[in-house]
Structure formats: C-alpha cells, structure tokens
Tab-separated table of C-alpha atoms and ligand atoms in Angstrom:
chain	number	residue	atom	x	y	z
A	154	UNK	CA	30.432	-10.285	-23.157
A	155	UNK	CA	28.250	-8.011	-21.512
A	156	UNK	CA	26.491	-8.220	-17.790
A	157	UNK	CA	23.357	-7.222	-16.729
A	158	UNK	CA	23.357	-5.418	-13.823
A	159	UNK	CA	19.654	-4.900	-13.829
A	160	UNK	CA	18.190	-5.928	-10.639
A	161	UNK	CA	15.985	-8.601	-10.636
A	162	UNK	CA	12.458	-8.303	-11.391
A	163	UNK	CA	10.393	-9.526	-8.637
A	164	UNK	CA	8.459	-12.688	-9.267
A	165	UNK	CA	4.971	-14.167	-8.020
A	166	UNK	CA	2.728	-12.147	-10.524
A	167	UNK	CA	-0.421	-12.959	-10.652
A	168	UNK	CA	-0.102	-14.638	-14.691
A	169	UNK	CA	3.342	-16.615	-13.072
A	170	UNK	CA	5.434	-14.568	-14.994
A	171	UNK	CA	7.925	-11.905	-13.650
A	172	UNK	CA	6.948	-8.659	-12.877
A	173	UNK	CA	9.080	-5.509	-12.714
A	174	UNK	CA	8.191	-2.931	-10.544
A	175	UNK	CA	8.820	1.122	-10.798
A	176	UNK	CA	8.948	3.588	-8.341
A	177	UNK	CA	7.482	6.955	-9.511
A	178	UNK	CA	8.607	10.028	-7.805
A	179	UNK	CA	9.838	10.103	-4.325
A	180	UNK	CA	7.813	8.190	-1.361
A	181	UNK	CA	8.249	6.913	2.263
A	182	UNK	CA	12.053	6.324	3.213
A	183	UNK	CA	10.945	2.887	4.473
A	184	UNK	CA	8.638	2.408	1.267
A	185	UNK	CA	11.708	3.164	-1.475
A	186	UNK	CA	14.508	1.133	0.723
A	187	UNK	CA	12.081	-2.075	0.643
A	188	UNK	CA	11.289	-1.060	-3.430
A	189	UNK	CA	14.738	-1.584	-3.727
A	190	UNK	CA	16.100	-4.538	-1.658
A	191	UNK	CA	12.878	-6.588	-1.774
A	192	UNK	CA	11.724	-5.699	-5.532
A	193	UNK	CA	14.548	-4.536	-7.134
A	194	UNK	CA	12.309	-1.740	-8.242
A	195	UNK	CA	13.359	0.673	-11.062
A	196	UNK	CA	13.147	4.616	-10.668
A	197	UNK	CA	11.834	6.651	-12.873
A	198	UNK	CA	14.319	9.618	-13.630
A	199	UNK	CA	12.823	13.115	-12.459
A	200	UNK	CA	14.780	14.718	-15.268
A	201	UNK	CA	12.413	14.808	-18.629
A	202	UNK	CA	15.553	13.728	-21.428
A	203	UNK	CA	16.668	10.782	-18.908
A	204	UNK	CA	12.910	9.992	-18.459
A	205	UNK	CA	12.509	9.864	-21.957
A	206	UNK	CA	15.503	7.436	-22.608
A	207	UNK	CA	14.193	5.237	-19.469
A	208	UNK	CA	10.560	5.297	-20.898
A	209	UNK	CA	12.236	4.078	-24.185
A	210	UNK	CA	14.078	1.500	-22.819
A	211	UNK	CA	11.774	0.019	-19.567
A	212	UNK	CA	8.422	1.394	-20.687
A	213	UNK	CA	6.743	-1.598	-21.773
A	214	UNK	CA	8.410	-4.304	-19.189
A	215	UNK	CA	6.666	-2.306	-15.931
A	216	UNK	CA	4.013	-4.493	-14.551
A	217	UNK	CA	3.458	-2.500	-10.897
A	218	UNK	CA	3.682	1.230	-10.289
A	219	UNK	CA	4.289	2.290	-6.654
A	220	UNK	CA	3.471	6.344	-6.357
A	221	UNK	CA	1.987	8.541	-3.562
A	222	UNK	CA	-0.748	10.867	-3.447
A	223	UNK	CA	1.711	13.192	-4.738
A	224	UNK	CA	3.233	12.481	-7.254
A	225	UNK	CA	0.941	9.945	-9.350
A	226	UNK	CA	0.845	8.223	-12.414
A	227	UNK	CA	-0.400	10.349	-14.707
A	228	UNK	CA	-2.158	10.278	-17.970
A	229	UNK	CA	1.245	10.415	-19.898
A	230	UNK	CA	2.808	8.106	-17.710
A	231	UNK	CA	0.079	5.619	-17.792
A	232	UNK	CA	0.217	5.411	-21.469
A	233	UNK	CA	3.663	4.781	-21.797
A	234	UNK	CA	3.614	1.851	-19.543
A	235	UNK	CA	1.520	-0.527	-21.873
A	236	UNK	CA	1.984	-3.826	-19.649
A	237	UNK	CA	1.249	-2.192	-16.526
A	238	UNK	CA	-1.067	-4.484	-14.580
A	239	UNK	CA	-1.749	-2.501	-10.973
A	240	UNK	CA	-1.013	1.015	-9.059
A	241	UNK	CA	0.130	1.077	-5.101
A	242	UNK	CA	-0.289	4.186	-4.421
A	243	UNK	CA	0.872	5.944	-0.970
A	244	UNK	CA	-1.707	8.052	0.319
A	245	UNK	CA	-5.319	7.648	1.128
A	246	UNK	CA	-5.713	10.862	-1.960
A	247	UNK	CA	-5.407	9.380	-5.435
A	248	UNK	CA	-5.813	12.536	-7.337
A	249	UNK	CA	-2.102	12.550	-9.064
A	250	UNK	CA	-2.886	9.569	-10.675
A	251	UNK	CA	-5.421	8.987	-13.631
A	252	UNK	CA	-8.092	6.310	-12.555
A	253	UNK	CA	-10.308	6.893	-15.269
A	254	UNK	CA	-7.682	5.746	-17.556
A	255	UNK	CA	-6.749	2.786	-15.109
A	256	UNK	CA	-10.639	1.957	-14.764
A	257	UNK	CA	-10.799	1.907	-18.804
A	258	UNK	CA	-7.724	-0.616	-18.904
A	259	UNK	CA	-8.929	-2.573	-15.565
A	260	UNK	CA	-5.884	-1.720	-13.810
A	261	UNK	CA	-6.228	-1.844	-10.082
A	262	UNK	CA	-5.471	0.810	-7.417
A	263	UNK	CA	-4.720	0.970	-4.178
A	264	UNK	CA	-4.082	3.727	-1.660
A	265	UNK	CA	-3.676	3.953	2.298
A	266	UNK	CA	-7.002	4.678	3.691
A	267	UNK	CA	-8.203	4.862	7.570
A	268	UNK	CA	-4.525	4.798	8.827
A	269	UNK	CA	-3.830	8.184	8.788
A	270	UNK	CA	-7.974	9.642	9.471
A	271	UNK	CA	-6.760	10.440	13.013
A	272	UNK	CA	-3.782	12.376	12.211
A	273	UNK	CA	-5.156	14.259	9.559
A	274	UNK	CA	-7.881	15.239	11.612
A	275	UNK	CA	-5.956	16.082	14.336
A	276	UNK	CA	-4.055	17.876	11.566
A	277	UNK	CA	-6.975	19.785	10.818
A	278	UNK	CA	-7.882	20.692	14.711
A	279	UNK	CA	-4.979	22.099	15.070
A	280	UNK	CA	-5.676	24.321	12.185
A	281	UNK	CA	-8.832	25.657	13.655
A	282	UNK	CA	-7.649	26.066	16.770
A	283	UNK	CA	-4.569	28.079	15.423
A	284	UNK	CA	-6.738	29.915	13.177
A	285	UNK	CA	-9.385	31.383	15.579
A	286	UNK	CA	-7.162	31.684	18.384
A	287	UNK	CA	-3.997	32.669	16.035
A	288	UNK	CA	-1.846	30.676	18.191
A	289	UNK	CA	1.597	30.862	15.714
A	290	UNK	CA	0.782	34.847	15.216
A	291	UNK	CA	1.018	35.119	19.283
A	292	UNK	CA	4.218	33.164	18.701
A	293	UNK	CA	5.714	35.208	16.426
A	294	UNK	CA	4.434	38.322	18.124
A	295	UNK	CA	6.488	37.299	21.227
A	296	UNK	CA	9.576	36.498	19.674
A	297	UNK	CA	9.723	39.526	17.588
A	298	UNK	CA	10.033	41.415	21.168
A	299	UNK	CA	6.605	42.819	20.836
A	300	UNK	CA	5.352	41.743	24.148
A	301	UNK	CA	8.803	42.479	25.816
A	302	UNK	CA	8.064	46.128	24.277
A	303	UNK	CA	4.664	46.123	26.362
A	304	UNK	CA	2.117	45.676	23.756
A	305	UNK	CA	-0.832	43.261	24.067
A	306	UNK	CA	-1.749	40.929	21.847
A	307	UNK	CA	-5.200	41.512	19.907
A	308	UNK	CA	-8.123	39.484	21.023
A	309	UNK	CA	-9.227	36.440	18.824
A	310	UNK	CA	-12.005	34.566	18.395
A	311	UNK	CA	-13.906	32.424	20.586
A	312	UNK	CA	-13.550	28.816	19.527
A	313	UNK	CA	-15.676	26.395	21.861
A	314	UNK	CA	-19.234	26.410	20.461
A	315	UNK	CA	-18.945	27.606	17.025
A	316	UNK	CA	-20.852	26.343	14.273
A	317	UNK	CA	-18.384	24.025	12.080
A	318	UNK	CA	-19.190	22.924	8.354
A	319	UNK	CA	-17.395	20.181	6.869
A	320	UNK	CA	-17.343	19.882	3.417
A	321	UNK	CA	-16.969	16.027	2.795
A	322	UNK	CA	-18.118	14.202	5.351
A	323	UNK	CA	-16.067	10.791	4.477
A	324	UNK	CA	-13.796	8.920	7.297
A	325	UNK	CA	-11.457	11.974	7.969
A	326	UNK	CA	-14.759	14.602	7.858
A	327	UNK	CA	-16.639	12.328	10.562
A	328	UNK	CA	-13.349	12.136	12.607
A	329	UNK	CA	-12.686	16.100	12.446
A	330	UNK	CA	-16.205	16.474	12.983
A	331	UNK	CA	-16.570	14.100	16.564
A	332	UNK	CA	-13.452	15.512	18.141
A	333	UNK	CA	-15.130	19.276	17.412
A	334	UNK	CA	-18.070	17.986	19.403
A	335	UNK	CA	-15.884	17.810	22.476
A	336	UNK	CA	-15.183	21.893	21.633
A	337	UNK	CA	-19.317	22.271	21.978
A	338	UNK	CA	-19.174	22.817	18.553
A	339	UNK	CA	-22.595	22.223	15.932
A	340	UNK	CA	-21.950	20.266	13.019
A	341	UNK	CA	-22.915	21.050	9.638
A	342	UNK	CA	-22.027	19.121	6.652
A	343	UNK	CA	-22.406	18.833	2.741
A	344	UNK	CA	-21.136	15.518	0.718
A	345	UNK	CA	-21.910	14.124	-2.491
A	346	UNK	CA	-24.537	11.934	-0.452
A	347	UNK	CA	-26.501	13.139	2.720
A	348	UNK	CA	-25.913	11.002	5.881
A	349	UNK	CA	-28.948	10.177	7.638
A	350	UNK	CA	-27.597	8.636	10.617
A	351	UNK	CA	-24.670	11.112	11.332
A	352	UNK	CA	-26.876	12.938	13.623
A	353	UNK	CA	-25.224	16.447	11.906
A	354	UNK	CA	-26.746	19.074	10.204
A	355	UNK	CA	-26.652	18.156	6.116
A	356	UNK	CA	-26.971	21.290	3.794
A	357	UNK	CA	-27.810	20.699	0.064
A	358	UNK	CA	-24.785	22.758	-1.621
A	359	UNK	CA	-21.094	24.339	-0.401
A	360	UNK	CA	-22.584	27.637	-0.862
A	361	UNK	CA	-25.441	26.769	2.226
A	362	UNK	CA	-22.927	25.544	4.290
A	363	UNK	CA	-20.774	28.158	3.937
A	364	UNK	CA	-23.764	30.655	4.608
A	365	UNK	CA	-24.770	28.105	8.312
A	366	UNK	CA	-21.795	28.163	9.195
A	367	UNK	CA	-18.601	30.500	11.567
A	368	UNK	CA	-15.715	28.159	10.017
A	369	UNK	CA	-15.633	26.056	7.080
A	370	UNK	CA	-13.428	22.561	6.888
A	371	UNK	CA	-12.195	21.218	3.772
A	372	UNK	CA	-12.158	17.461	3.749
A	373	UNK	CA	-13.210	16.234	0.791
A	374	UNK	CA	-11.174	14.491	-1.802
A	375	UNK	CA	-9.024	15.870	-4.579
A	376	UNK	CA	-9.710	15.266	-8.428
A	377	UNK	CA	-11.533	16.751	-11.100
A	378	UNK	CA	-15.123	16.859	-9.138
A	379	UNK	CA	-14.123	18.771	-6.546
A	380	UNK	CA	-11.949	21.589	-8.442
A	381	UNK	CA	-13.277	24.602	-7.321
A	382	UNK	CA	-15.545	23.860	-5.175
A	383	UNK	CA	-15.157	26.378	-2.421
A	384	UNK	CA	-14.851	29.755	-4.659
A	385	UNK	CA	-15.668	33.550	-4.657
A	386	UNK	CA	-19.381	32.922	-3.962
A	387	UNK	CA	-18.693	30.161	-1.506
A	388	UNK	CA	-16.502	32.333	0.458
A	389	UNK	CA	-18.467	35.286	0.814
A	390	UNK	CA	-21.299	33.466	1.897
A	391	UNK	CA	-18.541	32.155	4.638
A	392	UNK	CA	-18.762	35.993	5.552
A	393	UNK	CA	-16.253	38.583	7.000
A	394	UNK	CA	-16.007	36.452	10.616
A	395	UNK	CA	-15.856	33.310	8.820
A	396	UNK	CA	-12.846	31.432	8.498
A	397	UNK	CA	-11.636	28.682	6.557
A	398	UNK	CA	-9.563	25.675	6.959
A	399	UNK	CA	-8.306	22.927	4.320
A	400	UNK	CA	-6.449	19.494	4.887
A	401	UNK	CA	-8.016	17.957	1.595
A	402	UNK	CA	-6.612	19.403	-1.335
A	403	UNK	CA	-5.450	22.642	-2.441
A	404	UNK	CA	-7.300	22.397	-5.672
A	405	UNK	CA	-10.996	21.693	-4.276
A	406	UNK	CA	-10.773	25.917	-3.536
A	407	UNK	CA	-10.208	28.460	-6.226
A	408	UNK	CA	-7.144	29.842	-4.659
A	409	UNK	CA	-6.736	32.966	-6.457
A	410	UNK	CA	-10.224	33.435	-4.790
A	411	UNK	CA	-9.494	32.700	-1.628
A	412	UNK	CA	-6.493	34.824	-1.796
A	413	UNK	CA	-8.571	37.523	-2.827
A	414	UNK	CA	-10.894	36.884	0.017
A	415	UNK	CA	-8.086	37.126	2.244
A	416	UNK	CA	-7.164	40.140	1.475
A	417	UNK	CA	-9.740	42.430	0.764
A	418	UNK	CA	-11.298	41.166	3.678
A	419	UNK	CA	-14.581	39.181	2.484
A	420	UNK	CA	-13.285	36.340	5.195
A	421	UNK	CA	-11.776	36.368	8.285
A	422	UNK	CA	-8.857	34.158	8.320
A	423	UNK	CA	-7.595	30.567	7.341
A	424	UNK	CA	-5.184	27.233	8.032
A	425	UNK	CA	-4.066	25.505	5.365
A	426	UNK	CA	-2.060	22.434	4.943
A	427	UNK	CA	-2.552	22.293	1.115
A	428	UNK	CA	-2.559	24.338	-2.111
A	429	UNK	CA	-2.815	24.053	-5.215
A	430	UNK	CA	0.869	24.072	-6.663
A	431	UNK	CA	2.815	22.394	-3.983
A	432	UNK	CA	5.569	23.268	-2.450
A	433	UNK	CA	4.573	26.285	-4.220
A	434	UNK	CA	2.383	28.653	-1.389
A	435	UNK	CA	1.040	31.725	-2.900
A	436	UNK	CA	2.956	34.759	-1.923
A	437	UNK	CA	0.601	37.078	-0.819
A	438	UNK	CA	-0.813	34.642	1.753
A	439	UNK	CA	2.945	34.418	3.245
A	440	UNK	CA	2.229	37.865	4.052
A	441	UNK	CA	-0.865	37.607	6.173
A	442	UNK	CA	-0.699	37.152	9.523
A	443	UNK	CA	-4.518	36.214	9.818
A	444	UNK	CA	-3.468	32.801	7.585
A	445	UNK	CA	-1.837	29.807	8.887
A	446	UNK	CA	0.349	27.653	6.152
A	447	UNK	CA	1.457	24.601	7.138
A	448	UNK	CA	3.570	22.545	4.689
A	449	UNK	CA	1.106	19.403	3.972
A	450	UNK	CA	1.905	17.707	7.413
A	451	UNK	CA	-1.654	16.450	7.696
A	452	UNK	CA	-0.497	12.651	8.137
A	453	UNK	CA	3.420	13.813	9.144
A	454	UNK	CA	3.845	11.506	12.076
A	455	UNK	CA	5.976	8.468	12.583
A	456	UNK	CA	3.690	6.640	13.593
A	457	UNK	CA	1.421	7.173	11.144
A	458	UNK	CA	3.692	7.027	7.980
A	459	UNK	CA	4.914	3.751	9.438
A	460	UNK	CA	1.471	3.010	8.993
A	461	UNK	CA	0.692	3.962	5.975
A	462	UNK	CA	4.395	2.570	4.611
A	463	UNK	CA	3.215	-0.982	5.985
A	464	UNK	CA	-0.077	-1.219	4.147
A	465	UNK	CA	1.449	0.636	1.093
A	466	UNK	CA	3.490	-2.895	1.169
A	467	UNK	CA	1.143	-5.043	2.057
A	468	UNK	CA	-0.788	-3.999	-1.009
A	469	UNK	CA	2.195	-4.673	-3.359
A	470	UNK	CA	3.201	-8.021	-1.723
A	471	UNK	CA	-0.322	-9.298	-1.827
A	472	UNK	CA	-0.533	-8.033	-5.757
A	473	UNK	CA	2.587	-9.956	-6.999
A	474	UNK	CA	1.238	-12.863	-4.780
A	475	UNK	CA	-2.120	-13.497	-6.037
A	476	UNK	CA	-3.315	-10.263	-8.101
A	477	UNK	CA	-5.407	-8.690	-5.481
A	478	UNK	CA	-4.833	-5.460	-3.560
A	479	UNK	CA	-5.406	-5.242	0.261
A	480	UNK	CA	-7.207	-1.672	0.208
A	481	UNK	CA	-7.934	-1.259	-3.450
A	482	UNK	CA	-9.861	2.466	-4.208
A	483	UNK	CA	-13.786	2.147	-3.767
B	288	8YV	C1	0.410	12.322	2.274
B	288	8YV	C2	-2.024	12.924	1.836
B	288	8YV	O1	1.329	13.255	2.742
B	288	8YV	O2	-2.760	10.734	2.153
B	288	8YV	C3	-2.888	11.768	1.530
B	288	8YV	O3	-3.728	11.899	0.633
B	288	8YV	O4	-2.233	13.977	1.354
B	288	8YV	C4	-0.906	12.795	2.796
B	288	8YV	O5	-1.261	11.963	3.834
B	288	8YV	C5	0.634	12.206	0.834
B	288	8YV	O6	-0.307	11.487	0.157
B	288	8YV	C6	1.975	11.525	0.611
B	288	8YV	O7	2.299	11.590	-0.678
C-alpha cells in the first residue's frame, strides 16, 4: 500500500472542485509560510531536470499560481500549466509574467498596487537626493580616511528647485512627483496619456522631457512597451548636468547606453534601484562613484511588505472563494 503524502489541495474554487495551488519562485516569508500551512501549496523546483519531472507530474492539476513581480509565470510556464484558472502575483509590476497569454486564455491577474506607492517613491527621493548631493560617495569618502587626511569633499549639485521629469506619471509618478514639490522643484512629465488636471508640465515624447528637464525619473512600468525607452538619444538630450534616476524597471533604459553615458560623460550621474539582469549590476557602473546602486529596495520595508503580503492573500483567498480577485491588473 502506498500513502500520499501530498498536501491537500485547497478547496472553495470557484467551479466547487479542488484547486491546487503552486508557488513559483521565491516570495514574501509571510506569503510562502501561509502557501504552505493554509494551501498546501506546491513549489516549483528552481533546478530545470527536477522542474521538468514536477511539470510532468503536477503540470496539469495547478489551478492558482502565486509569483512576484520577479519571478513570474512565464510564457513556458504558462503553457505547461493547462488547467490553470488565475495568477496572484506579488508586486504592483507584472512584467515577469505573460498577460497576453493569460488575457488570450481569460486567466485573471492580480498584483499589489497602491500599497507600496509611498515607499517606492520615497525609494526614489532618496535616490535623487543621493544622486545630486552624492550623499553615499561623502560616506565612503569619510570612511576611507579621506577627510581625516584633510581633503574636502567636491561640491555637488544643488537640489531644491530643479526641474524634475517623470517618465510615467501613474500612482507612484504622481507620488514622487508631489513630495518633489515640497523641494521647489517644477514638474515635467510624459505618459502614454497626458494628464490634464495634474497641474504638471506634459511633454509629447521621452526625448522632450529629457531635453526640459535637470533630472530624469523612471517610473513607468516594465514589459515589452517600455523596453528601451530611455536610450542613447534620450540621454543625451538629458545633457552632461543631467542626471538620471530609475525605481521602475531596469529594462525600460537601454543599459548598455546608459552605461555608456556614464562613462564617457554625456550625463552627469544616476540612482538606480533596478537593472536589467537582476541581481546582476553591470560592472562598470560598480566602478563609478557618480552612480548610486541600490539593490531593488524600492518597496523594502516591513511595513510595507506586510502590506503587500496581506493583499497578495487576500487576492488568493477571495479567488478560491468565489473566482474573483481583490486588485485584479487594469
Ligand atoms: C518588489 C517591485 O520588490 O512591486 C514591484 O513591482 O518591483 C517591488 O516592490 C517586487 O515586485 C517583489 O518581487
């Protein structure tokens, strides 16, 4: 006789019949422990030849994929789950995971919107304020004994009153852009469509903005539209005193332009919180000390990942209840 040790799958699907759940790559520590004692949700293996066996064996009996903005469910992965029937994902970006295909087979996602606007934008503050000011290259000027020595540090750049451009001007653009009205600052924006009543200054393509404006913000989401959208010509109409600073995605900027840039001095400086190969961070910007790289922190705070972990599981309780999703994608 042989026992199945299988957890349970977790019941209350929207057709009455039992739903298993599956965890795709890692997520929230309070996210995977209630995947696992609530849902009895599967993992899938991170190693390709154990993936393959568990795609062989569990592929077709997943009804609910729970992923982050990280690691998604990709095109691949989305076709070998045949039964699947909805996507939680954790993470107001969606770009790891394939909506088209989930449009085509009218699967529904969700992600964790508004929650984490304020930290992220905070996120991104910080970023500018680092950047012009170079706040961590004064840091690691006086702990490498420079100042001890009797050097002075090198003057930086003015940041009350510049002229700011944010590039997507959604719920985390319009909260970067209010608290840079408290620096004196004058908004400019561009987004896929103008907002009349945001009282900012809209400009009809990246490559205007970044000509208007003294630093550029990145806020717009990830995915295939926005690849690319802040490259070579975008950045040197940002100019050799503009500087740059992304908390969206690292793929809406060509990187290897922006490295470029960097270095050969067609901008001034940048802070960056994402890239385009994460964890991977491009050498060569390790080795300026005009760039800030912060390791995608944007929404890092307890508070807020307890946020985002509660509505991540509010969305996957209310899907096995009744089929709908709390914050589905727009
Ligand atoms: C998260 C993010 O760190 O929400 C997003 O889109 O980029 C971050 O807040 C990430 O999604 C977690 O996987």
């Amino acid at each position: 006789m042989t026992t199945d040790t299988s957890p349970a799958p977790a019941t209350g699907a929207p057709s009455g019949t039992a739903q298993r759940v599956l965890r795709v790559g890692p997520v929230n520590p309070t996210v995977a422990a209630a995947l696992d004692a609530e849902f009895g949700a599967l993992v899938l293996p991170e190693d390709p030849g154990e993936r393959e066996t568990f795609l062989e064996d569990h592929g077709e009996e997943i009804r609910v994929a729970v992923c982050s903005g990280r690691i998604g469910v990709d095109t691949e992965l989305m076709r070998r789950l045949p039964a699947l029937e909805g996507i939680v994902s954790f993470g107001v970006g969606y770009d790891s995971t394939d909506v088209g295909q989930a449009a085509e087979r009218g699967i529904p996602v969700s992600n964790t919107p508004e929650v984490l606007n304020d930290c992220v934008a905070d996120t991104a503050v910080a970023l500018y304020l680092d950047t012009l000011r170079r706040v961590s290259a004064s840091d690691r000027f006086v702990r490498s004994g420079r100042w001890a020595a009797g050097e002075g540090f090198p003057l930086t750049t003015r940041a009350t009153g510049r002229t700011v451009g944010i590039l997507g001007l959604g719920r985390i653009g319009a909260a970067i852009a209010h608290r840079l009205e408290a620096f004196g600052c004058a908004i400019h924006y561009h987004n896929r469509r103008e907002r009349p009543g945001s009282g900012y200054t809209y400009q009809p393509s990246v490559r205007e903005l970044a000509e208007a404006v003294d630093v550029l913000i990145v806020a717009a989401s990830g995915g295939p539209e926005s690849a690319g959208l802040v490259g070579a010509a975008e950045l040197r109409a940002l100019g050799p005193q503009g500087h740059l600073v992304n908390i969206a995605r690292g793929t809406v900027v060509d990187e290897s332009a922006l490295v470029a840039a960097l270095a050969d001095g067609t901008i001034a400086g940048a802070g960056l919180d994402v890239y385009a190969d994460e964890p991977h961070v491009p050498e060569a910007l390790l080795e300026m000390d005009q760039v800030v790289v912060l390791p995608h922190v944007g929404s890092g705070t307890h508070e807020t990942r307890a946020d985002m972990a509660r509505l991540a599981l509010a969305n996957l309780r209310q899907f096995l209840t009744d089929g709908t999703l709390v914050t589905p994608i727009s």
